[in-house]
């Protein structure tokens, strides 16, 4: 899954500019974990970059993460990344796993709004924190993310689906 896009939140009207860039690639059975020395069929590598320009604060916050899991289906993908770096003043995400999802709506038509969508797991996504309730951060396990709910306005994503390989027999 690759690409970069700006998106809007369907339930919030503001002047902020949000974008996510993905360069994620499947690498089945490449990351041994306790209890699974062969690794998993969803093992992956790559980078995620999140950017959020806050119009209210007139500043841009960024975060970068290392992809650890990727699973695809035709036209969609879900991945997780462990955040390794956050710009000054940004959220306290370093060391946390965040979930992302993409709907690849196919080739974009000139002069038309892209048909892609993106989803993400952190506060301000589809959970209740934008209502003024206490902030929280639910833990995210490998390859977990909400459905792609945010509408891409500029740019786009490409998902190249590959079925997960069978478990090794030895």
Short mmCIF file of N, CA and C in Angstrom, two decimals:
data_model
loop_
_atom_site.label_atom_id
_atom_site.label_comp_id
_atom_site.label_asym_id
_atom_site.label_seq_id
_atom_site.Cartn_x
_atom_site.Cartn_y
_atom_site.Cartn_z
N UNK A 1 0.85 -1.16 0.00
CA UNK A 1 0.00 0.00 0.00
C UNK A 1 0.90 1.22 0.00
N UNK A 2 0.65 2.11 -0.94
CA UNK A 2 1.45 3.32 -1.06
C UNK A 2 0.56 4.51 -1.37
N UNK A 3 1.09 5.68 -1.17
CA UNK A 3 0.40 6.90 -1.56
C UNK A 3 0.40 7.96 -0.48
N UNK A 4 -0.05 9.12 -0.87
CA UNK A 4 -0.16 10.26 0.04
C UNK A 4 -1.43 11.00 -0.30
N UNK A 5 -2.15 11.44 0.72
CA UNK A 5 -3.41 12.14 0.47
C UNK A 5 -3.77 13.05 1.62
N UNK A 6 -4.43 14.14 1.27
CA UNK A 6 -5.10 14.97 2.26
C UNK A 6 -6.53 14.46 2.35
N UNK A 7 -7.15 14.66 3.50
CA UNK A 7 -8.50 14.18 3.69
C UNK A 7 -9.27 15.12 4.59
N UNK A 8 -10.59 14.99 4.54
CA UNK A 8 -11.45 15.76 5.45
C UNK A 8 -12.22 14.79 6.33
N UNK A 9 -12.52 15.26 7.51
CA UNK A 9 -13.32 14.47 8.42
C UNK A 9 -14.79 14.72 8.11
N UNK A 10 -15.58 13.67 7.92
CA UNK A 10 -16.96 13.84 7.47
C UNK A 10 -17.88 14.47 8.52
N UNK A 11 -17.45 14.52 9.78
CA UNK A 11 -18.30 14.98 10.86
C UNK A 11 -17.80 16.28 11.48
N UNK A 12 -16.79 16.91 10.89
CA UNK A 12 -16.19 18.10 11.48
C UNK A 12 -15.84 19.09 10.38
N UNK A 13 -16.25 20.33 10.56
CA UNK A 13 -15.93 21.36 9.59
C UNK A 13 -14.91 22.30 10.22
N UNK A 14 -13.70 22.34 9.67
CA UNK A 14 -12.68 23.25 10.16
C UNK A 14 -11.73 23.57 9.01
N UNK A 15 -10.75 24.41 9.28
CA UNK A 15 -9.79 24.82 8.25
C UNK A 15 -8.48 24.04 8.36
N UNK A 16 -8.45 23.00 9.17
CA UNK A 16 -7.25 22.20 9.33
C UNK A 16 -6.94 21.42 8.06
N UNK A 17 -5.67 21.09 7.88
CA UNK A 17 -5.25 20.27 6.75
C UNK A 17 -4.59 19.02 7.32
N UNK A 18 -5.16 17.87 6.99
CA UNK A 18 -4.67 16.59 7.50
C UNK A 18 -4.21 15.73 6.34
N UNK A 19 -3.10 15.02 6.53
CA UNK A 19 -2.65 14.10 5.48
C UNK A 19 -1.95 12.91 6.11
N UNK A 20 -1.99 11.81 5.38
CA UNK A 20 -1.26 10.60 5.76
C UNK A 20 -0.57 10.07 4.52
N UNK A 21 0.70 9.70 4.69
CA UNK A 21 1.50 9.11 3.62
C UNK A 21 1.88 7.70 4.04
N UNK A 22 1.70 6.76 3.11
CA UNK A 22 2.04 5.35 3.38
C UNK A 22 3.06 4.85 2.38
N UNK A 23 4.00 4.09 2.87
CA UNK A 23 4.90 3.29 2.03
C UNK A 23 5.04 1.96 2.77
N UNK A 24 4.06 1.09 2.60
CA UNK A 24 3.97 -0.15 3.37
C UNK A 24 4.00 -1.34 2.43
N UNK A 25 4.75 -2.37 2.83
CA UNK A 25 4.94 -3.55 1.99
C UNK A 25 4.87 -4.81 2.85
N UNK A 26 4.14 -5.80 2.36
CA UNK A 26 4.06 -7.07 3.05
C UNK A 26 5.39 -7.81 3.01
N UNK A 27 5.73 -8.47 4.11
CA UNK A 27 6.94 -9.30 4.21
C UNK A 27 6.60 -10.49 5.10
N UNK A 28 5.74 -11.39 4.59
CA UNK A 28 5.26 -12.51 5.41
C UNK A 28 6.39 -13.30 6.08
N UNK A 29 6.13 -13.66 7.32
CA UNK A 29 7.02 -14.52 8.10
C UNK A 29 8.42 -13.94 8.23
N UNK A 30 8.52 -12.65 8.42
CA UNK A 30 9.84 -12.01 8.53
C UNK A 30 10.14 -11.44 9.91
N UNK A 31 9.17 -11.50 10.83
CA UNK A 31 9.36 -10.88 12.14
C UNK A 31 8.99 -11.88 13.24
N UNK A 32 9.94 -12.68 13.67
CA UNK A 32 9.63 -13.63 14.76
C UNK A 32 9.12 -12.90 16.00
N UNK A 33 8.13 -13.49 16.65
CA UNK A 33 7.59 -12.95 17.90
C UNK A 33 7.51 -14.09 18.91
N UNK A 34 7.48 -13.77 20.21
CA UNK A 34 7.38 -14.83 21.21
C UNK A 34 6.19 -15.75 20.93
N UNK A 35 6.45 -17.03 20.91
CA UNK A 35 5.42 -18.02 20.66
C UNK A 35 5.18 -18.30 19.18
N UNK A 36 5.71 -17.46 18.30
CA UNK A 36 5.56 -17.66 16.85
C UNK A 36 6.92 -17.35 16.20
N UNK A 37 7.86 -18.29 16.32
CA UNK A 37 9.21 -18.03 15.81
C UNK A 37 9.29 -17.83 14.29
N UNK A 38 8.26 -18.30 13.58
CA UNK A 38 8.26 -18.13 12.13
C UNK A 38 7.79 -16.74 11.71
N UNK A 39 7.20 -15.97 12.65
CA UNK A 39 6.57 -14.71 12.29
C UNK A 39 5.15 -14.96 11.82
N UNK A 40 4.53 -13.94 11.28
CA UNK A 40 3.13 -14.02 10.88
C UNK A 40 2.95 -13.75 9.40
N UNK A 41 1.86 -14.21 8.81
CA UNK A 41 1.62 -13.94 7.39
C UNK A 41 1.36 -12.46 7.11
N UNK A 42 1.06 -11.69 8.15
CA UNK A 42 0.78 -10.25 7.99
C UNK A 42 1.98 -9.37 8.32
N UNK A 43 3.15 -9.96 8.54
CA UNK A 43 4.35 -9.15 8.81
C UNK A 43 4.59 -8.19 7.66
N UNK A 44 5.10 -7.01 7.98
CA UNK A 44 5.29 -5.97 6.97
C UNK A 44 6.41 -5.03 7.40
N UNK A 45 6.79 -4.18 6.47
CA UNK A 45 7.76 -3.13 6.76
C UNK A 45 7.33 -1.87 6.01
N UNK A 46 7.90 -0.76 6.40
CA UNK A 46 7.61 0.50 5.73
C UNK A 46 7.43 1.63 6.71
N UNK A 47 6.90 2.72 6.20
CA UNK A 47 6.79 3.95 6.98
C UNK A 47 5.41 4.58 6.79
N UNK A 48 4.93 5.17 7.86
CA UNK A 48 3.71 5.98 7.84
C UNK A 48 4.09 7.38 8.33
N UNK A 49 3.60 8.39 7.63
CA UNK A 49 3.81 9.77 8.06
C UNK A 49 2.45 10.45 8.17
N UNK A 50 2.22 11.07 9.31
CA UNK A 50 0.98 11.78 9.58
C UNK A 50 1.31 13.26 9.71
N UNK A 51 0.52 14.11 9.09
CA UNK A 51 0.70 15.56 9.19
C UNK A 51 -0.65 16.20 9.46
N UNK A 52 -0.65 17.14 10.41
CA UNK A 52 -1.90 17.84 10.76
C UNK A 52 -1.57 19.31 10.97
N UNK A 53 -2.02 20.14 10.03
CA UNK A 53 -1.91 21.59 10.19
C UNK A 53 -3.11 22.07 10.98
N UNK A 54 -2.86 22.68 12.14
CA UNK A 54 -3.92 23.24 12.97
C UNK A 54 -4.07 24.71 12.61
N UNK A 55 -5.19 25.05 12.00
CA UNK A 55 -5.45 26.45 11.63
C UNK A 55 -5.57 27.31 12.88
N UNK A 56 -6.17 26.77 13.93
CA UNK A 56 -6.35 27.51 15.18
C UNK A 56 -5.01 27.91 15.79
N UNK A 57 -4.02 27.01 15.72
CA UNK A 57 -2.70 27.27 16.30
C UNK A 57 -1.67 27.74 15.27
N UNK A 58 -2.05 27.70 13.99
CA UNK A 58 -1.17 28.07 12.89
C UNK A 58 0.17 27.32 12.96
N UNK A 59 0.06 26.01 13.16
CA UNK A 59 1.26 25.18 13.21
C UNK A 59 0.94 23.79 12.67
N UNK A 60 1.97 23.10 12.21
CA UNK A 60 1.82 21.75 11.69
C UNK A 60 2.51 20.76 12.62
N UNK A 61 1.78 19.73 12.99
CA UNK A 61 2.31 18.64 13.80
C UNK A 61 2.53 17.44 12.89
N UNK A 62 3.62 16.72 13.11
CA UNK A 62 3.90 15.54 12.30
C UNK A 62 4.26 14.36 13.20
N UNK A 63 4.07 13.17 12.67
CA UNK A 63 4.46 11.95 13.35
C UNK A 63 4.91 10.95 12.29
N UNK A 64 5.87 10.12 12.65
CA UNK A 64 6.38 9.08 11.76
C UNK A 64 6.36 7.77 12.51
N UNK A 65 5.98 6.70 11.80
CA UNK A 65 5.92 5.39 12.42
C UNK A 65 6.46 4.30 11.52
N UNK A 66 6.83 3.19 12.14
CA UNK A 66 7.35 2.03 11.44
C UNK A 66 6.25 0.97 11.32
N UNK A 67 5.95 0.58 10.10
CA UNK A 67 4.89 -0.40 9.83
C UNK A 67 5.30 -1.75 10.41
N UNK A 68 4.35 -2.41 11.11
CA UNK A 68 4.64 -3.75 11.63
C UNK A 68 3.65 -4.81 11.16
N UNK A 69 2.55 -4.39 10.52
CA UNK A 69 1.55 -5.36 10.08
C UNK A 69 0.77 -4.77 8.90
N UNK A 70 0.48 -5.61 7.92
CA UNK A 70 -0.30 -5.19 6.75
C UNK A 70 -1.11 -6.36 6.25
N UNK A 71 -2.40 -6.11 6.03
CA UNK A 71 -3.27 -7.12 5.44
C UNK A 71 -4.11 -6.41 4.38
N UNK A 72 -4.30 -7.07 3.25
CA UNK A 72 -5.04 -6.44 2.16
C UNK A 72 -6.20 -7.33 1.69
N UNK A 73 -7.10 -6.69 1.00
CA UNK A 73 -8.17 -7.34 0.25
C UNK A 73 -8.28 -6.51 -1.02
N UNK A 74 -8.92 -6.99 -2.06
CA UNK A 74 -9.02 -6.16 -3.26
C UNK A 74 -9.62 -4.78 -2.94
N UNK A 75 -8.84 -3.74 -3.16
CA UNK A 75 -9.30 -2.37 -2.96
C UNK A 75 -9.23 -1.85 -1.54
N UNK A 76 -8.72 -2.65 -0.62
CA UNK A 76 -8.62 -2.15 0.75
C UNK A 76 -7.42 -2.74 1.47
N UNK A 77 -6.99 -2.03 2.51
CA UNK A 77 -5.86 -2.48 3.31
C UNK A 77 -6.01 -1.96 4.73
N UNK A 78 -5.47 -2.72 5.66
CA UNK A 78 -5.38 -2.32 7.05
C UNK A 78 -3.95 -2.55 7.49
N UNK A 79 -3.41 -1.59 8.24
CA UNK A 79 -2.05 -1.75 8.73
C UNK A 79 -1.92 -1.09 10.08
N UNK A 80 -0.86 -1.45 10.78
CA UNK A 80 -0.50 -0.77 12.01
C UNK A 80 0.95 -0.34 11.91
N UNK A 81 1.26 0.70 12.70
CA UNK A 81 2.62 1.22 12.75
C UNK A 81 2.90 1.68 14.18
N UNK A 82 4.12 1.46 14.62
CA UNK A 82 4.56 1.94 15.93
C UNK A 82 5.22 3.29 15.70
N UNK A 83 4.72 4.30 16.40
CA UNK A 83 5.20 5.67 16.20
C UNK A 83 6.59 5.82 16.82
N UNK A 84 7.51 6.35 16.03
CA UNK A 84 8.90 6.50 16.45
C UNK A 84 9.31 7.95 16.67
N UNK A 85 8.54 8.88 16.09
CA UNK A 85 8.92 10.29 16.19
C UNK A 85 7.68 11.17 16.07
N UNK A 86 7.60 12.20 16.91
CA UNK A 86 6.51 13.18 16.87
C UNK A 86 7.14 14.56 17.00
N UNK A 87 6.67 15.50 16.20
CA UNK A 87 7.21 16.86 16.26
C UNK A 87 6.84 17.54 17.58
N UNK A 88 7.58 18.57 17.92
CA UNK A 88 7.35 19.33 19.14
C UNK A 88 5.91 19.82 19.22
N UNK A 89 5.31 19.60 20.38
CA UNK A 89 3.94 20.04 20.60
C UNK A 89 2.89 19.05 20.11
N UNK A 90 3.32 17.99 19.43
CA UNK A 90 2.39 17.00 18.92
C UNK A 90 1.92 16.05 20.00
N UNK A 91 1.06 15.11 19.64
CA UNK A 91 0.51 14.17 20.62
C UNK A 91 1.59 13.24 21.18
N UNK A 92 1.32 12.68 22.33
CA UNK A 92 2.26 11.79 23.01
C UNK A 92 2.10 10.37 22.47
N UNK A 93 2.55 10.16 21.24
CA UNK A 93 2.37 8.88 20.57
C UNK A 93 3.61 8.00 20.50
N UNK A 94 4.78 8.53 20.82
CA UNK A 94 6.01 7.75 20.63
C UNK A 94 5.90 6.43 21.40
N UNK A 95 6.16 5.34 20.69
CA UNK A 95 6.07 4.00 21.25
C UNK A 95 4.69 3.36 21.15
N UNK A 96 3.68 4.11 20.72
CA UNK A 96 2.34 3.55 20.60
C UNK A 96 2.10 2.99 19.19
N UNK A 97 1.30 1.93 19.14
CA UNK A 97 0.88 1.36 17.85
C UNK A 97 -0.44 2.03 17.47
N UNK A 98 -0.48 2.56 16.24
CA UNK A 98 -1.69 3.17 15.71
C UNK A 98 -2.18 2.35 14.52
N UNK A 99 -3.48 2.33 14.31
CA UNK A 99 -4.07 1.57 13.22
C UNK A 99 -4.55 2.48 12.10
N UNK A 100 -4.41 2.00 10.87
CA UNK A 100 -4.79 2.75 9.67
C UNK A 100 -5.53 1.82 8.71
N UNK A 101 -6.46 2.38 7.95
CA UNK A 101 -7.12 1.61 6.91
C UNK A 101 -7.27 2.49 5.67
N UNK A 102 -7.33 1.84 4.52
CA UNK A 102 -7.46 2.56 3.24
C UNK A 102 -8.46 1.85 2.36
N UNK A 103 -9.27 2.63 1.68
CA UNK A 103 -10.10 2.13 0.59
C UNK A 103 -9.57 2.76 -0.67
N UNK A 104 -9.07 1.94 -1.57
CA UNK A 104 -8.57 2.41 -2.87
C UNK A 104 -9.75 2.38 -3.83
N UNK A 105 -10.28 3.55 -4.17
CA UNK A 105 -11.47 3.65 -5.01
C UNK A 105 -11.19 3.51 -6.49
N UNK A 106 -9.98 3.13 -6.85
CA UNK A 106 -9.63 2.96 -8.25
C UNK A 106 -9.01 4.21 -8.83
N UNK A 107 -8.79 4.18 -10.12
CA UNK A 107 -8.13 5.28 -10.80
C UNK A 107 -8.98 6.55 -10.71
N UNK A 108 -8.33 7.63 -10.32
CA UNK A 108 -9.04 8.91 -10.21
C UNK A 108 -9.28 9.51 -11.60
N UNK A 109 -10.39 10.16 -11.74
CA UNK A 109 -10.75 10.81 -13.01
C UNK A 109 -10.38 12.29 -12.94
N UNK A 110 -9.78 12.84 -14.02
CA UNK A 110 -9.41 14.26 -14.02
C UNK A 110 -10.63 15.14 -13.73
N UNK A 111 -10.43 16.13 -12.83
CA UNK A 111 -11.50 17.05 -12.49
C UNK A 111 -12.51 16.51 -11.49
N UNK A 112 -12.33 15.26 -11.05
CA UNK A 112 -13.26 14.64 -10.10
C UNK A 112 -12.57 14.48 -8.74
N UNK A 113 -13.36 14.47 -7.69
CA UNK A 113 -12.84 14.23 -6.36
C UNK A 113 -12.40 12.77 -6.28
N UNK A 114 -11.23 12.50 -5.67
CA UNK A 114 -10.80 11.10 -5.52
C UNK A 114 -11.86 10.28 -4.77
N UNK A 115 -11.91 9.00 -5.06
CA UNK A 115 -12.89 8.11 -4.41
C UNK A 115 -12.27 7.32 -3.26
N UNK A 116 -11.02 7.62 -2.95
CA UNK A 116 -10.34 6.91 -1.86
C UNK A 116 -10.82 7.43 -0.50
N UNK A 117 -10.60 6.60 0.51
CA UNK A 117 -10.89 6.96 1.90
C UNK A 117 -9.78 6.42 2.79
N UNK A 118 -9.67 7.00 3.97
CA UNK A 118 -8.67 6.56 4.94
C UNK A 118 -9.31 6.56 6.33
N UNK A 119 -8.87 5.63 7.16
CA UNK A 119 -9.34 5.56 8.55
C UNK A 119 -8.14 5.49 9.48
N UNK A 120 -8.35 5.87 10.71
CA UNK A 120 -7.25 5.84 11.69
C UNK A 120 -7.83 5.67 13.09
N UNK A 121 -6.99 5.19 14.01
CA UNK A 121 -7.47 4.73 15.31
C UNK A 121 -7.37 5.72 16.45
N UNK A 122 -6.72 6.85 16.26
CA UNK A 122 -6.48 7.70 17.42
C UNK A 122 -7.63 8.65 17.70
N UNK A 123 -7.54 9.29 18.88
CA UNK A 123 -8.55 10.26 19.30
C UNK A 123 -8.74 11.31 18.22
N UNK A 124 -9.97 11.72 18.02
CA UNK A 124 -10.29 12.64 16.93
C UNK A 124 -10.73 11.88 15.69
N UNK A 125 -10.62 10.56 15.73
CA UNK A 125 -11.08 9.74 14.62
C UNK A 125 -12.59 9.62 14.69
N UNK A 126 -13.08 8.41 14.85
CA UNK A 126 -14.53 8.22 14.92
C UNK A 126 -15.01 7.99 16.35
N UNK A 127 -14.13 8.18 17.33
CA UNK A 127 -14.57 7.93 18.69
C UNK A 127 -15.13 9.20 19.33
N UNK A 128 -15.43 9.15 20.58
CA UNK A 128 -16.19 10.19 21.26
C UNK A 128 -15.38 11.35 21.78
N UNK A 129 -14.08 11.40 21.63
CA UNK A 129 -13.29 12.45 22.25
C UNK A 129 -13.57 13.84 21.68
N UNK A 130 -14.06 13.94 20.46
CA UNK A 130 -14.35 15.26 19.90
C UNK A 130 -15.59 15.88 20.53
N UNK A 131 -16.28 15.13 21.39
CA UNK A 131 -17.47 15.67 22.04
C UNK A 131 -17.13 16.40 23.32
N UNK A 132 -15.86 16.41 23.70
CA UNK A 132 -15.45 17.08 24.93
C UNK A 132 -15.29 16.14 26.10
N UNK A 133 -15.49 14.86 25.90
CA UNK A 133 -15.29 13.89 26.97
C UNK A 133 -13.80 13.75 27.25
N UNK A 134 -13.48 13.09 28.35
CA UNK A 134 -12.07 12.91 28.70
C UNK A 134 -11.33 12.20 27.57
N UNK A 135 -10.08 12.66 27.34
CA UNK A 135 -9.26 12.04 26.29
C UNK A 135 -8.90 10.61 26.69
N UNK A 136 -8.71 9.77 25.70
CA UNK A 136 -8.27 8.41 25.94
C UNK A 136 -7.53 7.90 24.71
N UNK A 137 -6.84 6.82 24.87
CA UNK A 137 -6.18 6.16 23.74
C UNK A 137 -6.36 4.67 23.94
N UNK A 138 -7.23 4.09 23.17
CA UNK A 138 -7.43 2.65 23.24
C UNK A 138 -6.20 1.97 22.68
N UNK A 139 -5.84 0.83 23.24
CA UNK A 139 -4.71 0.09 22.69
C UNK A 139 -5.13 -0.54 21.36
N UNK A 140 -4.19 -0.67 20.47
CA UNK A 140 -4.45 -1.25 19.15
C UNK A 140 -3.51 -2.43 18.97
N UNK A 141 -4.08 -3.58 18.67
CA UNK A 141 -3.26 -4.75 18.36
C UNK A 141 -2.86 -4.73 16.89
N UNK A 142 -1.99 -5.63 16.50
CA UNK A 142 -1.52 -5.69 15.11
C UNK A 142 -2.68 -5.74 14.13
N UNK A 143 -2.57 -4.95 13.08
CA UNK A 143 -3.52 -4.91 11.96
C UNK A 143 -4.94 -4.59 12.36
N UNK A 144 -5.12 -3.78 13.42
CA UNK A 144 -6.45 -3.36 13.82
C UNK A 144 -6.64 -1.87 13.51
N UNK A 145 -7.76 -1.53 12.89
CA UNK A 145 -8.09 -0.14 12.58
C UNK A 145 -9.57 -0.05 12.26
N UNK A 146 -10.15 1.16 12.40
CA UNK A 146 -11.55 1.31 12.00
C UNK A 146 -11.67 1.30 10.48
N UNK A 147 -12.88 1.19 9.99
CA UNK A 147 -13.13 1.28 8.55
C UNK A 147 -12.64 2.64 8.04
N UNK A 148 -12.29 2.72 6.76
CA UNK A 148 -11.81 3.99 6.19
C UNK A 148 -12.98 4.99 6.05
N UNK A 149 -13.08 5.91 7.00
CA UNK A 149 -14.21 6.82 7.10
C UNK A 149 -13.95 8.22 6.56
N UNK A 150 -12.68 8.64 6.48
CA UNK A 150 -12.37 10.02 6.08
C UNK A 150 -12.21 10.10 4.56
N UNK A 151 -12.79 11.12 3.97
CA UNK A 151 -12.85 11.26 2.52
C UNK A 151 -11.60 11.96 1.99
N UNK A 152 -10.88 11.31 1.09
CA UNK A 152 -9.69 11.89 0.48
C UNK A 152 -10.12 13.05 -0.43
N UNK A 153 -9.43 14.18 -0.29
CA UNK A 153 -9.74 15.36 -1.10
C UNK A 153 -8.66 15.65 -2.13
N UNK A 154 -7.43 15.30 -1.83
CA UNK A 154 -6.30 15.52 -2.73
C UNK A 154 -5.33 14.36 -2.59
N UNK A 155 -4.81 13.86 -3.71
CA UNK A 155 -3.88 12.74 -3.66
C UNK A 155 -4.63 11.43 -3.75
N UNK A 156 -4.03 10.38 -3.24
CA UNK A 156 -4.69 9.08 -3.27
C UNK A 156 -3.78 7.96 -2.82
N UNK A 157 -4.38 6.79 -2.71
CA UNK A 157 -3.69 5.59 -2.24
C UNK A 157 -3.84 4.47 -3.25
N UNK A 158 -2.84 3.60 -3.26
CA UNK A 158 -2.89 2.43 -4.13
C UNK A 158 -2.66 1.18 -3.29
N UNK A 159 -3.59 0.27 -3.39
CA UNK A 159 -3.49 -1.01 -2.70
C UNK A 159 -3.25 -2.08 -3.75
N UNK A 160 -2.19 -2.81 -3.59
CA UNK A 160 -1.93 -3.98 -4.44
C UNK A 160 -2.16 -5.21 -3.57
N UNK A 161 -3.28 -5.84 -3.79
CA UNK A 161 -3.68 -6.97 -2.97
C UNK A 161 -2.84 -8.20 -3.26
N UNK A 162 -2.52 -8.91 -2.19
CA UNK A 162 -1.88 -10.23 -2.30
C UNK A 162 -2.47 -11.09 -1.19
N UNK A 163 -2.91 -12.29 -1.56
CA UNK A 163 -3.40 -13.21 -0.54
C UNK A 163 -2.28 -13.56 0.42
N UNK A 164 -2.62 -13.74 1.69
CA UNK A 164 -1.62 -14.14 2.69
C UNK A 164 -1.15 -15.55 2.38
N UNK A 165 0.15 -15.78 2.46
CA UNK A 165 0.66 -17.14 2.19
C UNK A 165 0.29 -18.09 3.33
N UNK A 166 0.30 -19.37 3.02
CA UNK A 166 0.02 -20.41 4.00
C UNK A 166 1.08 -20.42 5.09
N UNK A 167 0.69 -20.92 6.26
CA UNK A 167 1.66 -21.07 7.36
C UNK A 167 2.75 -22.05 6.94
N UNK A 168 3.98 -21.81 7.36
CA UNK A 168 5.06 -22.75 7.05
C UNK A 168 4.77 -24.12 7.68
N UNK A 169 5.19 -25.17 7.03
CA UNK A 169 4.94 -26.51 7.53
C UNK A 169 6.08 -27.07 8.38
N UNK A 170 7.24 -26.42 8.37
CA UNK A 170 8.31 -26.93 9.25
C UNK A 170 8.53 -26.07 10.40
#
